[in-house]
Structures are given as C-alpha cells and as structure tokens.
Short mmCIF file of C-alpha atoms in Angstrom, two decimals:
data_model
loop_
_atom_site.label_atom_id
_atom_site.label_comp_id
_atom_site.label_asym_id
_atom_site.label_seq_id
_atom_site.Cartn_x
_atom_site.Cartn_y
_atom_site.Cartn_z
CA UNK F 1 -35.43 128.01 7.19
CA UNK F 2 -35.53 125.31 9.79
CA UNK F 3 -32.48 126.25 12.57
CA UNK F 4 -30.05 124.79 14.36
CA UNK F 5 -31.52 124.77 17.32
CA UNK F 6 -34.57 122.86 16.02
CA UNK F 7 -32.03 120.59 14.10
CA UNK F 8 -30.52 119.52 16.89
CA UNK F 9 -33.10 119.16 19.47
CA UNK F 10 -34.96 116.46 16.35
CA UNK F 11 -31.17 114.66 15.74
CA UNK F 12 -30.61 114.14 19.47
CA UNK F 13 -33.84 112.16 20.16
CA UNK F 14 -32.06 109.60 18.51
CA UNK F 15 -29.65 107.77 20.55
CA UNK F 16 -26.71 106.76 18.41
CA UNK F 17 -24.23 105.26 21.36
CA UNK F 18 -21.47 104.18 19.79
CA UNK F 19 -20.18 100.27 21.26
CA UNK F 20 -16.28 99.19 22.19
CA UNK F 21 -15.65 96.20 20.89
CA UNK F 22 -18.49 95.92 18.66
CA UNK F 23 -18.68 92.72 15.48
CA UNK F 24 -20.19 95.10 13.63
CA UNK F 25 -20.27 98.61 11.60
CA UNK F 26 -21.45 100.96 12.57
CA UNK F 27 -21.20 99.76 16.26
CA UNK F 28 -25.26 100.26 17.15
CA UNK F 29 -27.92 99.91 14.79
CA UNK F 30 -29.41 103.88 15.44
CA UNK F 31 -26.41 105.57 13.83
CA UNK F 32 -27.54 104.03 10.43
CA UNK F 33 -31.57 105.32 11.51
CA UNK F 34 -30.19 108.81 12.07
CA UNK F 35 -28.30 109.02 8.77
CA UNK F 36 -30.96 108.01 7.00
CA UNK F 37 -32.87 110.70 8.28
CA UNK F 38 -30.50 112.79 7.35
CA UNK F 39 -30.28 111.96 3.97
CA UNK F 40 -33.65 112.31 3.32
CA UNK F 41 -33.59 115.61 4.40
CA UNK F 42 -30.86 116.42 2.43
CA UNK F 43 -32.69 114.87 -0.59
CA UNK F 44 -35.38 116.95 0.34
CA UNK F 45 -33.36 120.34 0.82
CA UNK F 46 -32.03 119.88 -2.95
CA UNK F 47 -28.12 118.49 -2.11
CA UNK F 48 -27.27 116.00 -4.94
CA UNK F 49 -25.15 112.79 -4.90
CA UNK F 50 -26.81 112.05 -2.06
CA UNK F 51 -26.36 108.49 -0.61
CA UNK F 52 -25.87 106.42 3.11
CA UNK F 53 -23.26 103.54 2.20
CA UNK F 54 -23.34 100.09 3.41
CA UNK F 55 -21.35 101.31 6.51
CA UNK F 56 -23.55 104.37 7.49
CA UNK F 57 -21.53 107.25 5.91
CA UNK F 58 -23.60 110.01 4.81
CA UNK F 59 -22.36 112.20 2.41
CA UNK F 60 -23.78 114.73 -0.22
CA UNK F 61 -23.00 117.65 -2.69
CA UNK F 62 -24.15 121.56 -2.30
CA UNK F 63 -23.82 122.30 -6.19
CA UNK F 64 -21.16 124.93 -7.02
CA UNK F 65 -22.44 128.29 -7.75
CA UNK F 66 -19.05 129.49 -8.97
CA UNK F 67 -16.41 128.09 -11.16
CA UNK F 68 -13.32 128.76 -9.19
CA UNK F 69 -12.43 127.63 -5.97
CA UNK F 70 -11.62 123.94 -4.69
CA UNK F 71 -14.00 121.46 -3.61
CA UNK F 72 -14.05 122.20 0.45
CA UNK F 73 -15.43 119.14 2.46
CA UNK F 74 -17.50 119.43 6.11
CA UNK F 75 -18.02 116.43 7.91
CA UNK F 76 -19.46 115.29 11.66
CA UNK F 77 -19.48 112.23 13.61
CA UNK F 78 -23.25 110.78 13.93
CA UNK F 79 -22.54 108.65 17.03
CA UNK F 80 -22.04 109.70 20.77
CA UNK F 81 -19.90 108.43 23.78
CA UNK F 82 -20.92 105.78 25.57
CA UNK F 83 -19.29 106.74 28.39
CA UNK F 84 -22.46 108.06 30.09
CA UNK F 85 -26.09 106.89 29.33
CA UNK F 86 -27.59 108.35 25.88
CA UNK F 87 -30.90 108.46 25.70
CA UNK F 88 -33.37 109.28 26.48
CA UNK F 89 -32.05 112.72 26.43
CA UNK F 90 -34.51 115.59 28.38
CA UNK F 91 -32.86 118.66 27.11
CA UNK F 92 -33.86 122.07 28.74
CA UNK F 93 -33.41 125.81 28.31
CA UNK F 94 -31.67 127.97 30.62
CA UNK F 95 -30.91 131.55 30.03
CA UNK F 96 -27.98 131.79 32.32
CA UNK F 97 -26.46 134.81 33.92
CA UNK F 98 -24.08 132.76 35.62
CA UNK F 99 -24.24 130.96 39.21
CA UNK F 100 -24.73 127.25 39.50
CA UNK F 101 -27.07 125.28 37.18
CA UNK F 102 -29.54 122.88 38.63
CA UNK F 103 -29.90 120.21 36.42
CA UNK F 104 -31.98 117.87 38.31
CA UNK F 105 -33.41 118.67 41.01
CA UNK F 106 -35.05 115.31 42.54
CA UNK F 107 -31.19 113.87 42.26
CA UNK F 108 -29.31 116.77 43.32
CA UNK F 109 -27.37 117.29 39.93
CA UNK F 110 -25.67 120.37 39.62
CA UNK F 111 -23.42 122.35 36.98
CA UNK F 112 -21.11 124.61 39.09
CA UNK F 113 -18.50 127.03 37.27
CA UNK F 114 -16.42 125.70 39.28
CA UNK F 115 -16.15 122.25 38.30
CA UNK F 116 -16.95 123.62 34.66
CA UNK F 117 -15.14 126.53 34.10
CA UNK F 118 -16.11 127.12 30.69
CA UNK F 119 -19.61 128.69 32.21
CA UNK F 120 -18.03 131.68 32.96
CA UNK F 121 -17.76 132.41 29.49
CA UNK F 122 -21.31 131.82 28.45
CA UNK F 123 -22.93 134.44 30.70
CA UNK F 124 -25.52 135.60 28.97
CA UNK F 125 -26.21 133.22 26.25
CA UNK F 126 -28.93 130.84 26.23
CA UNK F 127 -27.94 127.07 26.95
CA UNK F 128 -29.11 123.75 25.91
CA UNK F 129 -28.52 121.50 29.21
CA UNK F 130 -30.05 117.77 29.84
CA UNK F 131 -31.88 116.61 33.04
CA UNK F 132 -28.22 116.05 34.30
CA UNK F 133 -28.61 111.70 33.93
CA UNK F 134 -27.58 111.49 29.91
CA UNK F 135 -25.32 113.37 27.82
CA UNK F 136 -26.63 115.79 25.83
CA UNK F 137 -25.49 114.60 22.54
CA UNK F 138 -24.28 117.88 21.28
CA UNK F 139 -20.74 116.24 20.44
CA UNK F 140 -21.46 115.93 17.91
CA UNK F 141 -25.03 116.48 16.81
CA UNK F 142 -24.66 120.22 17.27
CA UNK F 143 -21.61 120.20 14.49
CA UNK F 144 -23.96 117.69 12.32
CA UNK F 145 -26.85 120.67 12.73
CA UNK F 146 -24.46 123.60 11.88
CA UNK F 147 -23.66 121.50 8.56
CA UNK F 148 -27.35 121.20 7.74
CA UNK F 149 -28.73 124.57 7.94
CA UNK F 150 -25.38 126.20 6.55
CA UNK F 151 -26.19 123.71 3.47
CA UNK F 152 -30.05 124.81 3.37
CA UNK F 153 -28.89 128.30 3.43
CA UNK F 154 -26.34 127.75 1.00
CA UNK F 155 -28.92 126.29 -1.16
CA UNK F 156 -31.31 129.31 -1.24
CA UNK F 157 -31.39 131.98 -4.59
CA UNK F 158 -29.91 134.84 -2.25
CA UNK F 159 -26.65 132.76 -0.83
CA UNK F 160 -23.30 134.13 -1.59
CA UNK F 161 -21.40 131.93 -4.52
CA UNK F 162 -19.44 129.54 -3.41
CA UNK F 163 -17.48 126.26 -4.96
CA UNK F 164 -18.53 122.88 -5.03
CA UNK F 165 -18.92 121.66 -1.20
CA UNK F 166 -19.10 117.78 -0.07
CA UNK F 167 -20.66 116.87 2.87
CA UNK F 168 -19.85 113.92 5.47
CA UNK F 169 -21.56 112.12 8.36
CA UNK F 170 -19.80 109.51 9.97
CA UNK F 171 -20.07 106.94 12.30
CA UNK F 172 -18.78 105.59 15.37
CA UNK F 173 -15.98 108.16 15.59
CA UNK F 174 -16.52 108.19 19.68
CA UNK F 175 -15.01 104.65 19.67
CA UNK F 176 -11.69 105.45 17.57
CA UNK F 177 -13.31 104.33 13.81
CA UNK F 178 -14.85 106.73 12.38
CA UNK F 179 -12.32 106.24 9.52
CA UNK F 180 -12.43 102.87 9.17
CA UNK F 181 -14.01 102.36 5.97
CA UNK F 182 -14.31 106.51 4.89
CA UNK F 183 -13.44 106.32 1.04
CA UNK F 184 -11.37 109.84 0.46
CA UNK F 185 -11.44 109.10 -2.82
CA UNK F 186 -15.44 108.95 -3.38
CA UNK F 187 -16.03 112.55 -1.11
CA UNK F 188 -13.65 114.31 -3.29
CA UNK F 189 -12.63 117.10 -1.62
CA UNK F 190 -9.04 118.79 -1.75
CA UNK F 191 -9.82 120.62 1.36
CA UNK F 192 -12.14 119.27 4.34
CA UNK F 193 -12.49 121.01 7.94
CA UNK F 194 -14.16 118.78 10.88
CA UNK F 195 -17.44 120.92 12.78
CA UNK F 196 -16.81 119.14 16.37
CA UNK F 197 -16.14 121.70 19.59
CA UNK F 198 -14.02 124.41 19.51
CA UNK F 199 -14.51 127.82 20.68
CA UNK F 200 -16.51 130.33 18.25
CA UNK F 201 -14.17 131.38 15.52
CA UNK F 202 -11.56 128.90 16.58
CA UNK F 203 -9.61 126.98 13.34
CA UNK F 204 -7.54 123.79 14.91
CA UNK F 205 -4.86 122.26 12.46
CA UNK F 206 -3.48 119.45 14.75
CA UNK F 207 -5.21 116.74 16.48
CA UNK F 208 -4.31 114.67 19.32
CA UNK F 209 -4.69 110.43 19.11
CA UNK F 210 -5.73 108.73 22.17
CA UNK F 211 -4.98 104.97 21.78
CA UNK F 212 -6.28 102.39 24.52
CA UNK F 213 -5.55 99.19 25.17
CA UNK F 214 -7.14 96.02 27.43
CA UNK F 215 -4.98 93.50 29.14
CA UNK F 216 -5.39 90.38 31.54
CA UNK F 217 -3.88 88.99 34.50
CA UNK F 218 -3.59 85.78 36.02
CA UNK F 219 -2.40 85.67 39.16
CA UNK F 220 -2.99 84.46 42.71
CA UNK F 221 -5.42 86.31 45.17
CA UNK F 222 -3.96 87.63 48.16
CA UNK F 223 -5.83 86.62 51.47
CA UNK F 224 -7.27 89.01 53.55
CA UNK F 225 -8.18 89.13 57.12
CA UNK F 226 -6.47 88.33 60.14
CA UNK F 227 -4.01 85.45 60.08
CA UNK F 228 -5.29 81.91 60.92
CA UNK F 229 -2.48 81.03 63.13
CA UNK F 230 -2.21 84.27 65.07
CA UNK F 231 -4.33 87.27 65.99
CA UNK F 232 -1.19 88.96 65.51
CA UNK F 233 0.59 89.11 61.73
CA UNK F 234 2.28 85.81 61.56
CA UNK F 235 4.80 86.94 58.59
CA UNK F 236 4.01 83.65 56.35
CA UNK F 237 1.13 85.18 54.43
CA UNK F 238 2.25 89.19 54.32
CA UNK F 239 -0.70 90.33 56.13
#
C-alpha cells in the first residue's frame, strides 16, 4: 500500500491556490491538474464511477461489500489558501520533542509553542513542516490523502465489509465555493462527513460561516504636514 505520508508529500507539489474574485471555476487552472491525478489513481486503485466534471469535482465509488448500511460520503477540498504563497512547497521532517522549530534558518523563521500552542501536544510525533516561506498545503491535502489510502485499503480482499461509500474532491473551498456547483443529487450519499482538521478522534456537527465583503470610498484626502500659513496649527485645515 502506498501511505499517507507519501500521498501527501506527491499531492502537495502541486500548487492549487485558490483566487478571490476569480471569472472562472475552479478559480486556478492546477486544482483541475491535481484532480485529474487523482482520478487516475483512483481508476487505477479499482474505485468505479469514477469521473472529474466540467467544474473540477472529483468523485468516485468504493463498491459495497455488504448489503446493509447507507451510502456514507467522504469528501476534501483540493485547493489551498491564498493567503500565504503556495508553492513551491519544501516540506521537511522533524521528529520533535518539543522546544522551538527552526524552519528556516537563512530567514530567521521560527515555530515557537508559544505562538503555536498546539506543539505542545505533538511531543513526540513526527511532523511535516515547510521551509517556513509557503504553506504547507496540508489543509487540505492531508484530509484528501487520508481518503485515498482508507479507499485503497478498503479495496483490498482482507478489508472489513462495509456499505457502498462515495467519494468527493472539491474545489476552491478556501475562497467560500466549494459548493457552488456540487450536485448532491449525483454523489448520492444519505450520510457524508468532511476529512479537514480536527483533533484525532474528534467528530464536529456544526460549522461556522465566515462571510466577507469589499467596499469603496470616495472621499477627500486630508493634508498633512505643517500648516502653510503658520508653523503653528492654524485651525482652518485640522492639523
């Protein structure tokens, strides 16, 4: 079996930036590359139904190997945030035992606990970090990588039976649409759980919305400096 690990590290060479305000969908051109990739490989690891729509959406079948049970859905976002640079991504191993993480040295990046507290809880694990000048691409590549290798190991003679389970990639859910044009009806499934952060064992049932919005204003521009008339503040102009 391929892993996650090596899943991930292949999916997050490609840099799928999603784009505010984009004409188009998906929003960059690389989200539709890396779901094609993906559905070849799930060609290829024996999922059926398998297809990339006009929009990007990924989505396949893992055959039921039961009759009982409802169709359960899994679906991840393709695309990342643009809020930092994506690509291209450096990604590096550190087995940590806790401290401060150096990230770059040459630019004096640094992961400290204490502007990421989370790292006190991962003492002792291994981590997956970047040179500190991208994101790592893990939100949500990581969830897309779970997905895979649960399906290849669903797929194999020995796996425990299961019901009929859909599968989803999506795109440009980092710039509020990854819904946009996701057709419930064609993915089928009466129950579907989202693989994107979380703790280890943690189950969320709400979500939060974040809405945004862009305005303009016209105005005049205030002077600055000292007043012409005066070196001392005249009162006319407010400075």
């Amino acid at each position: 079996m391929t892993t996650a690990t090596e899943r991930f590290l292949k999916y997050i060479a490609v840099n799928t930036t999603s784009v505010d305000d984009a004409k188009v969908y998906p929003s960059s051109p690389n989200q539709k590359v890396l779901g094609a990739q993906i559905a070849e490989e799930m060609k290829a690891m024996g999922l059926t139904d398998v297809i990339q729509d006009e929009y990007g959406y990924v989505m396949g079948t893992i055959p039921a190997t039961r009759d009982k049970g409802p169709t359960i859905g899994l679906i991840s976002h393709l695309d990342t945030s643009n809020a930092v640079s994506g690509g291209p991504i450096h990604p590096a191993f550190v087995d940590y035992q806790g401290g401060d993480i150096v990230l770059n040295k040459e630019q004096d990046i640094v992961m400290t606990p204490s502007a990421f507290p989370c790292l006190n809880e991962v003492k002792g694990k291994r981590l997956i970090v970047t040179d500190g000048t991208t994101l790592l691409g893990a939100d949500d590549k990581a969830g897309v990588a779970e997905i895979m290798t649960l399906a290849e190991r669903l797929l194999r003679p020995d796996a425990p039976k299961h019901g009929k389970i859909r599968i989803g990639f999506t795109p440009d859910e980092e710039v509020g649409e990854g819904t946009k044009f996701f057709d419930l009806e064609k993915f089928g499934a009466q129950i579907a759980y989202t693989v994107d952060g979380g703790a280890l064992g943690e189950l969320e049932y709400e979500n939060f919305n974040v809405g945004y919005g862009n305005y303009h204003h016209q105005g005049r521009e205030r002077p600055y400096g000292k007043c012409q008339e005066s070196n001392d503040q005249c009162g006319r102009c407010g400075l």
